[in-house]
mmCIF file of N, CA and C in Angstrom:
data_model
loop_
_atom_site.group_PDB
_atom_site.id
_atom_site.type_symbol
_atom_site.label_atom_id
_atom_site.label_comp_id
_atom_site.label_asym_id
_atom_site.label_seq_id
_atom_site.Cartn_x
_atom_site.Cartn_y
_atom_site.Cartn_z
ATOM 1 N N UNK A 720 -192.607 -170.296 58.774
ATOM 2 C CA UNK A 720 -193.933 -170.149 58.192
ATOM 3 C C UNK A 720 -194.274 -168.671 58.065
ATOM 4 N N UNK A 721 -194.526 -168.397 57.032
ATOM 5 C CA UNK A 721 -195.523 -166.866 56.819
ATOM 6 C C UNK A 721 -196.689 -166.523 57.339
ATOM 7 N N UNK A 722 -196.648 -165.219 58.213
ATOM 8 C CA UNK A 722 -197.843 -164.930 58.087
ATOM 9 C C UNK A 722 -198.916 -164.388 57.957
ATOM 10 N N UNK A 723 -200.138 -164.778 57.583
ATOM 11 C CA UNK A 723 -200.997 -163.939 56.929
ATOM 12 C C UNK A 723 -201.773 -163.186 57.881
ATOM 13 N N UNK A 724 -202.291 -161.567 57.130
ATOM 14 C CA UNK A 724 -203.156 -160.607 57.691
ATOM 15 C C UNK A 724 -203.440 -160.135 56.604
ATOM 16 N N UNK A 725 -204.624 -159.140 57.363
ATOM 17 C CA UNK A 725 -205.412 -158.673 56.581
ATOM 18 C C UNK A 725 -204.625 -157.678 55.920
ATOM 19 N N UNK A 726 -205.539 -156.694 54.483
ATOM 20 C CA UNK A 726 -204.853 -155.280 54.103
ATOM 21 C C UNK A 726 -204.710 -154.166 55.226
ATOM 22 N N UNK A 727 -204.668 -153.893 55.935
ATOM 23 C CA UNK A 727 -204.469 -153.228 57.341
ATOM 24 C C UNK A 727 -203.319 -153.006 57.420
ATOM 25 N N UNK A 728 -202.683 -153.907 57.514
ATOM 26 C CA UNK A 728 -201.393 -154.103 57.972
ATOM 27 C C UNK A 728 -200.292 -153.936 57.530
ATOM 28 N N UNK A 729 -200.527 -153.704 56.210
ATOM 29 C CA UNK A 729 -199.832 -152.855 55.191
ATOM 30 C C UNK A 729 -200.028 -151.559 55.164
ATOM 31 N N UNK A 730 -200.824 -150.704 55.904
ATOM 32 C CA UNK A 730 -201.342 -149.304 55.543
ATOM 33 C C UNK A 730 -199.945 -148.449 55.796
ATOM 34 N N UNK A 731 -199.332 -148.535 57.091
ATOM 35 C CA UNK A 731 -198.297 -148.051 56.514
ATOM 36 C C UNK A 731 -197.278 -147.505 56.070
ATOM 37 N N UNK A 732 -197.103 -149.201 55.339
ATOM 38 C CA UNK A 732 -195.580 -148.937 54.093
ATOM 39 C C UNK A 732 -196.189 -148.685 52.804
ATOM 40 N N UNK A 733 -198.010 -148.589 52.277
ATOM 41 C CA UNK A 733 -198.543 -147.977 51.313
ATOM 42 C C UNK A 733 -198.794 -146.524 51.519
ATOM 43 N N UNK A 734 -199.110 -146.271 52.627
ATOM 44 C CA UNK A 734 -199.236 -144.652 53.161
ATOM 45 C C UNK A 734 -197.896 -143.939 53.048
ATOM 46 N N UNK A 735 -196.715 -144.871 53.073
ATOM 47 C CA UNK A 735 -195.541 -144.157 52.966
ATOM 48 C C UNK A 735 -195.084 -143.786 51.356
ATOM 49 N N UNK A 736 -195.619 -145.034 50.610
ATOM 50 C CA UNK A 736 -195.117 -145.027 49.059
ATOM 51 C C UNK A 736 -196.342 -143.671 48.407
ATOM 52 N N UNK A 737 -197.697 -143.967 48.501
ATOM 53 C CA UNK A 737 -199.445 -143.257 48.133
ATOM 54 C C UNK A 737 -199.091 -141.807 48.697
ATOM 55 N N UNK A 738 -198.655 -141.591 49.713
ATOM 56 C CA UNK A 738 -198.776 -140.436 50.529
ATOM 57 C C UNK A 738 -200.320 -140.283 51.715
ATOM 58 N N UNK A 739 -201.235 -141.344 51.580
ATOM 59 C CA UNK A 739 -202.377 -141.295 51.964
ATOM 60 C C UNK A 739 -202.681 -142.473 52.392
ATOM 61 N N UNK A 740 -203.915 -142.988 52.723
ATOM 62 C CA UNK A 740 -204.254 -143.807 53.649
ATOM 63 C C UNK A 740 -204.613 -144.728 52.495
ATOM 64 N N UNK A 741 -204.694 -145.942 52.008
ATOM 65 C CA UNK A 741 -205.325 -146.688 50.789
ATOM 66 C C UNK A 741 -205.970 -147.850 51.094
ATOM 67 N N UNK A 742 -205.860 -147.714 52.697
ATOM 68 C CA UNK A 742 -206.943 -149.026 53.140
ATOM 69 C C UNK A 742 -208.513 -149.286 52.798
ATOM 70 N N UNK A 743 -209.011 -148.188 52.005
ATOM 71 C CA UNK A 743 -210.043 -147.764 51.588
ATOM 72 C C UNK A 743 -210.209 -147.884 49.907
ATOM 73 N N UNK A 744 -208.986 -148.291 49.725
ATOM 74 C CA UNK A 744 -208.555 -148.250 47.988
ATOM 75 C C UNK A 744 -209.200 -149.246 46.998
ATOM 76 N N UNK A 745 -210.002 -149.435 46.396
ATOM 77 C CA UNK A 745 -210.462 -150.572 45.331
ATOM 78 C C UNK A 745 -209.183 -151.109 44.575
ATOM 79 N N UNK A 746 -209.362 -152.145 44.406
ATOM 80 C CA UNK A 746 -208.227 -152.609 43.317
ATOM 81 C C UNK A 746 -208.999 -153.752 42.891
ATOM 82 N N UNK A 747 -208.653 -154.014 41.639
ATOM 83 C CA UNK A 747 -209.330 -155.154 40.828
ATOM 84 C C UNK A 747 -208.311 -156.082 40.692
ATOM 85 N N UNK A 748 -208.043 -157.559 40.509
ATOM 86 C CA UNK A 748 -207.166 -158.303 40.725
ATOM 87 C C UNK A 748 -206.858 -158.757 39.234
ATOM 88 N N UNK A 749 -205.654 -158.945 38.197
ATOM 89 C CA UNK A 749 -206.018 -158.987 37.188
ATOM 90 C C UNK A 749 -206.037 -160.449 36.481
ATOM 91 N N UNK A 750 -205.875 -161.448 37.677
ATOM 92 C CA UNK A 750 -205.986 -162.721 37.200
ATOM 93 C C UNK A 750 -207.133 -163.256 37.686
ATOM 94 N N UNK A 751 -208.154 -162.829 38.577
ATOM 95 C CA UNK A 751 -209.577 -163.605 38.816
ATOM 96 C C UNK A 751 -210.347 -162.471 38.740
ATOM 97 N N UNK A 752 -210.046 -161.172 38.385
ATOM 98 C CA UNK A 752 -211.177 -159.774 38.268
ATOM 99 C C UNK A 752 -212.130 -159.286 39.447
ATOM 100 N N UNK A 753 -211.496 -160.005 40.543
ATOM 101 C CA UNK A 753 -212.234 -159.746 42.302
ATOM 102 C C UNK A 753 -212.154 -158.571 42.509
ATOM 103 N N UNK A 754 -212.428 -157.332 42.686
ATOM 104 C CA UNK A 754 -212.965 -155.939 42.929
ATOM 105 C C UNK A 754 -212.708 -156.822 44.578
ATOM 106 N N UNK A 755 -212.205 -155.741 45.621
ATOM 107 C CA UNK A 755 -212.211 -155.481 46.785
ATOM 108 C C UNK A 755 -211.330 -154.064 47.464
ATOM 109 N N UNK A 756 -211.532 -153.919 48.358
ATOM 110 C CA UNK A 756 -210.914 -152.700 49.418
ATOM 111 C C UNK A 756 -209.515 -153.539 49.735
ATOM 112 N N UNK A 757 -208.103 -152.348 49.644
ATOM 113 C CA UNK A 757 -207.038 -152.866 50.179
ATOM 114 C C UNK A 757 -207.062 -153.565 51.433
ATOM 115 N N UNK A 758 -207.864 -153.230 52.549
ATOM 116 C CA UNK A 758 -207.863 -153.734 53.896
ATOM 117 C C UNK A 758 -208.424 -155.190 53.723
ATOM 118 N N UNK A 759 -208.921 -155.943 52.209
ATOM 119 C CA UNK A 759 -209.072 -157.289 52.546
ATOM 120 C C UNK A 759 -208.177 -158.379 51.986
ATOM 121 N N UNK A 760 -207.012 -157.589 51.217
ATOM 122 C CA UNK A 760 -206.600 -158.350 50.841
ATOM 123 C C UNK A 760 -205.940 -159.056 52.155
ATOM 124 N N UNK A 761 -204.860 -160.351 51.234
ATOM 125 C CA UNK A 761 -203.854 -160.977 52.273
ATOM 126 C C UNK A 761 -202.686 -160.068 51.956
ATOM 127 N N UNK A 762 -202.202 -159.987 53.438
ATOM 128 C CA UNK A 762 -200.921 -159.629 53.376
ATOM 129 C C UNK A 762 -199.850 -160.152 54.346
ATOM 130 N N UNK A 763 -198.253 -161.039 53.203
ATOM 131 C CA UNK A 763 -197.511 -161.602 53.745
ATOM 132 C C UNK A 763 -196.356 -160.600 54.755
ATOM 133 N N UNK A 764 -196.827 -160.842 55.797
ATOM 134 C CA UNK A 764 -196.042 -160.078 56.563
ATOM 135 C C UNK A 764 -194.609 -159.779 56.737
ATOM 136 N N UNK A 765 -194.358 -161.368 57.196
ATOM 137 C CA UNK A 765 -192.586 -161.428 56.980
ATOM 138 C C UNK A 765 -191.922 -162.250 55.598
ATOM 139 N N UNK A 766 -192.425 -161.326 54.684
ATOM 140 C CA UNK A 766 -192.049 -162.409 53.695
ATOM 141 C C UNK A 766 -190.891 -160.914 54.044
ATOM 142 N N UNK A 767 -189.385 -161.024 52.122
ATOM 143 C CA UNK A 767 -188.893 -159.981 52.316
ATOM 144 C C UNK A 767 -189.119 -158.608 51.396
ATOM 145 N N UNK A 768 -190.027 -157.740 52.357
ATOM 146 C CA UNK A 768 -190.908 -156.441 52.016
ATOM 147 C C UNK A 768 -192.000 -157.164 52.746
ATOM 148 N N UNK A 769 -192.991 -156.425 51.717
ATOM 149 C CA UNK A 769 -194.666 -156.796 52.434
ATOM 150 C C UNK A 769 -195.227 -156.848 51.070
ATOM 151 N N UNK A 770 -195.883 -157.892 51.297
ATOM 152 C CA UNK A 770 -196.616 -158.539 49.500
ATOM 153 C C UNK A 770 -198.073 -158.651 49.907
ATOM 154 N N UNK A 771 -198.958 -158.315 48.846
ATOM 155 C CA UNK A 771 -200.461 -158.370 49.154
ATOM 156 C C UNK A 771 -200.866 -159.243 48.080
ATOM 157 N N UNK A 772 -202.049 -159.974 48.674
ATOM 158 C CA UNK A 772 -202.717 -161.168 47.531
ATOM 159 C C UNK A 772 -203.811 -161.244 47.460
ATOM 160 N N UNK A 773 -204.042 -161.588 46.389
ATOM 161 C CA UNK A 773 -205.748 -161.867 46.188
ATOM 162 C C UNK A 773 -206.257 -162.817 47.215
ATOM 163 N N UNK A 774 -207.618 -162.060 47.930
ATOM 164 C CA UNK A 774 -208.028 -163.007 48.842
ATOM 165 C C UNK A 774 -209.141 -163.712 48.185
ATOM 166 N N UNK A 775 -209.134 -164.178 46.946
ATOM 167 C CA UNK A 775 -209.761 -165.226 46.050
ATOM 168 C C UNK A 775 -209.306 -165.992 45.294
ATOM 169 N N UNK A 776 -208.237 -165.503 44.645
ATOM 170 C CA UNK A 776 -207.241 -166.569 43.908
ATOM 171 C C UNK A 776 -205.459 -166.736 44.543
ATOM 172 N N UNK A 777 -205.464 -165.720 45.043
ATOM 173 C CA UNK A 777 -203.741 -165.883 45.852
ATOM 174 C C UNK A 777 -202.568 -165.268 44.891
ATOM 175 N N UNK A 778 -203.459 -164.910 43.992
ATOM 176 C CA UNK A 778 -202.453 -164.205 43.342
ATOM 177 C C UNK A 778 -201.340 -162.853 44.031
ATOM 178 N N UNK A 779 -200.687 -162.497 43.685
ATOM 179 C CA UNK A 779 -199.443 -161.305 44.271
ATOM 180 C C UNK A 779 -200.268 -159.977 43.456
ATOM 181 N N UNK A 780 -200.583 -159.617 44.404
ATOM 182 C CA UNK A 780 -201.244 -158.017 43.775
ATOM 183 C C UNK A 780 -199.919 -157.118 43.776
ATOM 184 N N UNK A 781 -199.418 -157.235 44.775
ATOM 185 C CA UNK A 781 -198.154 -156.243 44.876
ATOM 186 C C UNK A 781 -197.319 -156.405 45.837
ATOM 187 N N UNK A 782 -195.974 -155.972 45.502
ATOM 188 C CA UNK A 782 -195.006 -156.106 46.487
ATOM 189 C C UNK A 782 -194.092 -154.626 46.955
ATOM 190 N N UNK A 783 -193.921 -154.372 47.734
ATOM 191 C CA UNK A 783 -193.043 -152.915 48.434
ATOM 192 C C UNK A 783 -192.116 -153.574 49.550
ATOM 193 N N UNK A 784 -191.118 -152.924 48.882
ATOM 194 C CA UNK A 784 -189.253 -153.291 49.453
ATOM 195 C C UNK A 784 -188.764 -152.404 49.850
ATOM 196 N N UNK A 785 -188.607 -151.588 50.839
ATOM 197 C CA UNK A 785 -187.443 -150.745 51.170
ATOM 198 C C UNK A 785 -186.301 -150.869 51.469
ATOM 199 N N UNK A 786 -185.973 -150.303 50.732
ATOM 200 C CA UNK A 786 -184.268 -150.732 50.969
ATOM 201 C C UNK A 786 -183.371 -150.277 51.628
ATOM 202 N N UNK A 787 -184.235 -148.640 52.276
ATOM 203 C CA UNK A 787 -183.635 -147.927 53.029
ATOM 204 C C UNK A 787 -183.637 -146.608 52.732
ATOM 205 N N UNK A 788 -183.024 -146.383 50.966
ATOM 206 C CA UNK A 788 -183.607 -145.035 50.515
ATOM 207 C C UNK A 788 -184.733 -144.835 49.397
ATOM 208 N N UNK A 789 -185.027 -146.048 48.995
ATOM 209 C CA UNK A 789 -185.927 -145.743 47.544
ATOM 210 C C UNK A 789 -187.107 -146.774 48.177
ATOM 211 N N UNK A 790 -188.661 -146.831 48.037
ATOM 212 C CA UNK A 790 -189.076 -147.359 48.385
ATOM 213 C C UNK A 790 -189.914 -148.230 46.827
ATOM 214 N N UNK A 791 -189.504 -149.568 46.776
ATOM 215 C CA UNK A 791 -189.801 -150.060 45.210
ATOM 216 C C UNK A 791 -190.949 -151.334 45.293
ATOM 217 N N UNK A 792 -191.949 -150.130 44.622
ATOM 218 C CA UNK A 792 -193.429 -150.437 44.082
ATOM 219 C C UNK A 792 -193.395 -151.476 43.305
ATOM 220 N N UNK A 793 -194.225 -152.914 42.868
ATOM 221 C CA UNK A 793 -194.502 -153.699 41.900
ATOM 222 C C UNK A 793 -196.084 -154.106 41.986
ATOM 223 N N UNK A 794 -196.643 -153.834 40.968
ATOM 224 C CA UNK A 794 -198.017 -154.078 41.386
ATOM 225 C C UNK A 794 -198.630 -155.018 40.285
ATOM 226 N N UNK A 795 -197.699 -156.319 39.609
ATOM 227 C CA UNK A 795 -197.936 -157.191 38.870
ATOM 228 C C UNK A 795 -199.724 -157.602 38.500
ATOM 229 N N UNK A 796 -200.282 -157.357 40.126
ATOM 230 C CA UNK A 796 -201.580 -158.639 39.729
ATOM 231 C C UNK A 796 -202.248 -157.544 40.222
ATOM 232 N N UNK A 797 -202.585 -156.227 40.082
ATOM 233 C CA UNK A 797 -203.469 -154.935 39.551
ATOM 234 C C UNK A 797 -203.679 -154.550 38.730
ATOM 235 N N UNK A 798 -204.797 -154.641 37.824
ATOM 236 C CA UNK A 798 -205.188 -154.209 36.410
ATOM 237 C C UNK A 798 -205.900 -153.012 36.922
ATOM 238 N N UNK A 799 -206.521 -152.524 38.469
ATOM 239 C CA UNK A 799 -206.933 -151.102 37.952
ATOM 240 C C UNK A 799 -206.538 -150.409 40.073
ATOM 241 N N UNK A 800 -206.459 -149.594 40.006
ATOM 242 C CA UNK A 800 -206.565 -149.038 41.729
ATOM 243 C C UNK A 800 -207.576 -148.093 41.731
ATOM 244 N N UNK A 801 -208.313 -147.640 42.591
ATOM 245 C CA UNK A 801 -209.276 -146.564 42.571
ATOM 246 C C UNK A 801 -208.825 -145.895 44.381
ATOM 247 N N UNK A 802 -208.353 -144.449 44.084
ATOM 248 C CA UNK A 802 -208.023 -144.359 45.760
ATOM 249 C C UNK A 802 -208.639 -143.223 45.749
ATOM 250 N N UNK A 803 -209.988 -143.071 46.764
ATOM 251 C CA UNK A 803 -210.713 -142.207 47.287
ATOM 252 C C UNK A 803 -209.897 -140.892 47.212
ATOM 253 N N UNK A 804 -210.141 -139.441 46.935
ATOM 254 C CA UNK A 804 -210.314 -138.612 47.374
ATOM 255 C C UNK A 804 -210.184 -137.992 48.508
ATOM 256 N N UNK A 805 -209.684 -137.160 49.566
ATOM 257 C CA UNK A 805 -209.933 -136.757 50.629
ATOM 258 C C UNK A 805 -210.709 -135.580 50.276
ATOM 259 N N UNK A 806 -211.995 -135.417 51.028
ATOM 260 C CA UNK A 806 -213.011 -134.198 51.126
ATOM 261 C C UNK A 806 -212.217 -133.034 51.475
ATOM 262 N N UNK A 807 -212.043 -132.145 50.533
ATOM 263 C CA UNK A 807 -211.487 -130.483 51.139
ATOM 264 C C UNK A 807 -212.431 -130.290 52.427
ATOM 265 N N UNK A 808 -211.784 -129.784 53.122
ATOM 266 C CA UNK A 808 -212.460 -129.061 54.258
ATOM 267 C C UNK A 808 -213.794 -128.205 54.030
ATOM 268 N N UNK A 809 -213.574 -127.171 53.245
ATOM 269 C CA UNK A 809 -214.527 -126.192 52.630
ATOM 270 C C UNK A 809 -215.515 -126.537 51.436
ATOM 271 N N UNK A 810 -215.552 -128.144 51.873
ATOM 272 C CA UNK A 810 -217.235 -128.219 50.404
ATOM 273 C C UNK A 810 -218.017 -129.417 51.132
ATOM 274 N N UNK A 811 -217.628 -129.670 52.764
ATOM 275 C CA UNK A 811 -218.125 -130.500 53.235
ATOM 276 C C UNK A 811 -219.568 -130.042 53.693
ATOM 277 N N UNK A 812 -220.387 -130.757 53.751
ATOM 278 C CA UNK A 812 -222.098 -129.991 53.696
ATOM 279 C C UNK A 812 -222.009 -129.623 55.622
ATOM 280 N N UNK A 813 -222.532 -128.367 55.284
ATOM 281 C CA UNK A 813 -222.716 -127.442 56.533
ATOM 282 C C UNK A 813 -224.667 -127.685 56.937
ATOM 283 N N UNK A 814 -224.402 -128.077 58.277
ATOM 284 C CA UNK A 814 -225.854 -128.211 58.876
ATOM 285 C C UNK A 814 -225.643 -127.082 60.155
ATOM 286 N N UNK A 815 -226.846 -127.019 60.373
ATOM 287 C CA UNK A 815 -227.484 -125.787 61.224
ATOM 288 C C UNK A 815 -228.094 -126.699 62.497
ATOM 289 N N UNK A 816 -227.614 -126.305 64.018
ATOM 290 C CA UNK A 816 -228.147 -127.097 65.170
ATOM 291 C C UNK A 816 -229.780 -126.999 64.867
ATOM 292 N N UNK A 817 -230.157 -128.266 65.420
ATOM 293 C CA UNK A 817 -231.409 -128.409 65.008
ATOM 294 C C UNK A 817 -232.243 -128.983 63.465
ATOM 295 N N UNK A 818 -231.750 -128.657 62.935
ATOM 296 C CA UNK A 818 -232.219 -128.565 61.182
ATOM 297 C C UNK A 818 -231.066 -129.222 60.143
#
C-alpha cells in the first residue's frame, strides 16, 4: 500500500531539483484549477520517485526520479507554479528599539 503525506515531505527532493524551499510555492492544478501551497498537496511517498497530487481531484501534479546523476522533473498536472522570492537581506524594513 502507498503512502500518503502531505507537500512537506517532498521539500527536499524539490529543494534539490528548485534550489530553494517550494513548500510555500502556489501551483494551480490543470485538471480541476485548485490554486494551493506545495505543502498541501498529496504526496506518494514510496511510490518509484516521489509524485505529488491534487488534494481535490487526485490528479499527478508531478513526479521527480533520481536516478542517481540527473534528477528528472515531470510536472504533467501544473498549468502555472508561483515560487516566492527570498527577501535580500538589505531591503528588509529596518525598525528603531522602541518605535
Amino acid at each position: 500500500m502507498t503512502t500518503r503525506l502531505d507537500g512537506n515531505a517532498a521539500a527536499g527532493v524539490l529543494a534539490d531539483v528548485f534550489g530553494t524551499d517550494t513548500t510555500t510555492a502556489r501551483v494551480r492544478c490543470s485538471g480541476c484549477g485548485t490554486v494551493g501551497v506545495v505543502a498541501t498537496v498529496v504526496v506518494l511517498a514510496d511510490a518509484a520517485g516521489t509524485v505529488l497530487r491534487c488534494p481535490e481531484c487526485d490528479d499527478v501534479l508531478a513526479t521527480v526520479v533520481d536516478d542517481g546523476t540527473t534528477a528528472w522533473l515531470s510536472m504533467p498536472g501544473v498549468s502555472a507554479i508561483g515560487i516566492p522570492r527570498p527577501v535580500p537581506l538589505g531591503s528588509r524594513a529596518r525598525t528603531r528599539p522602541g518605535g
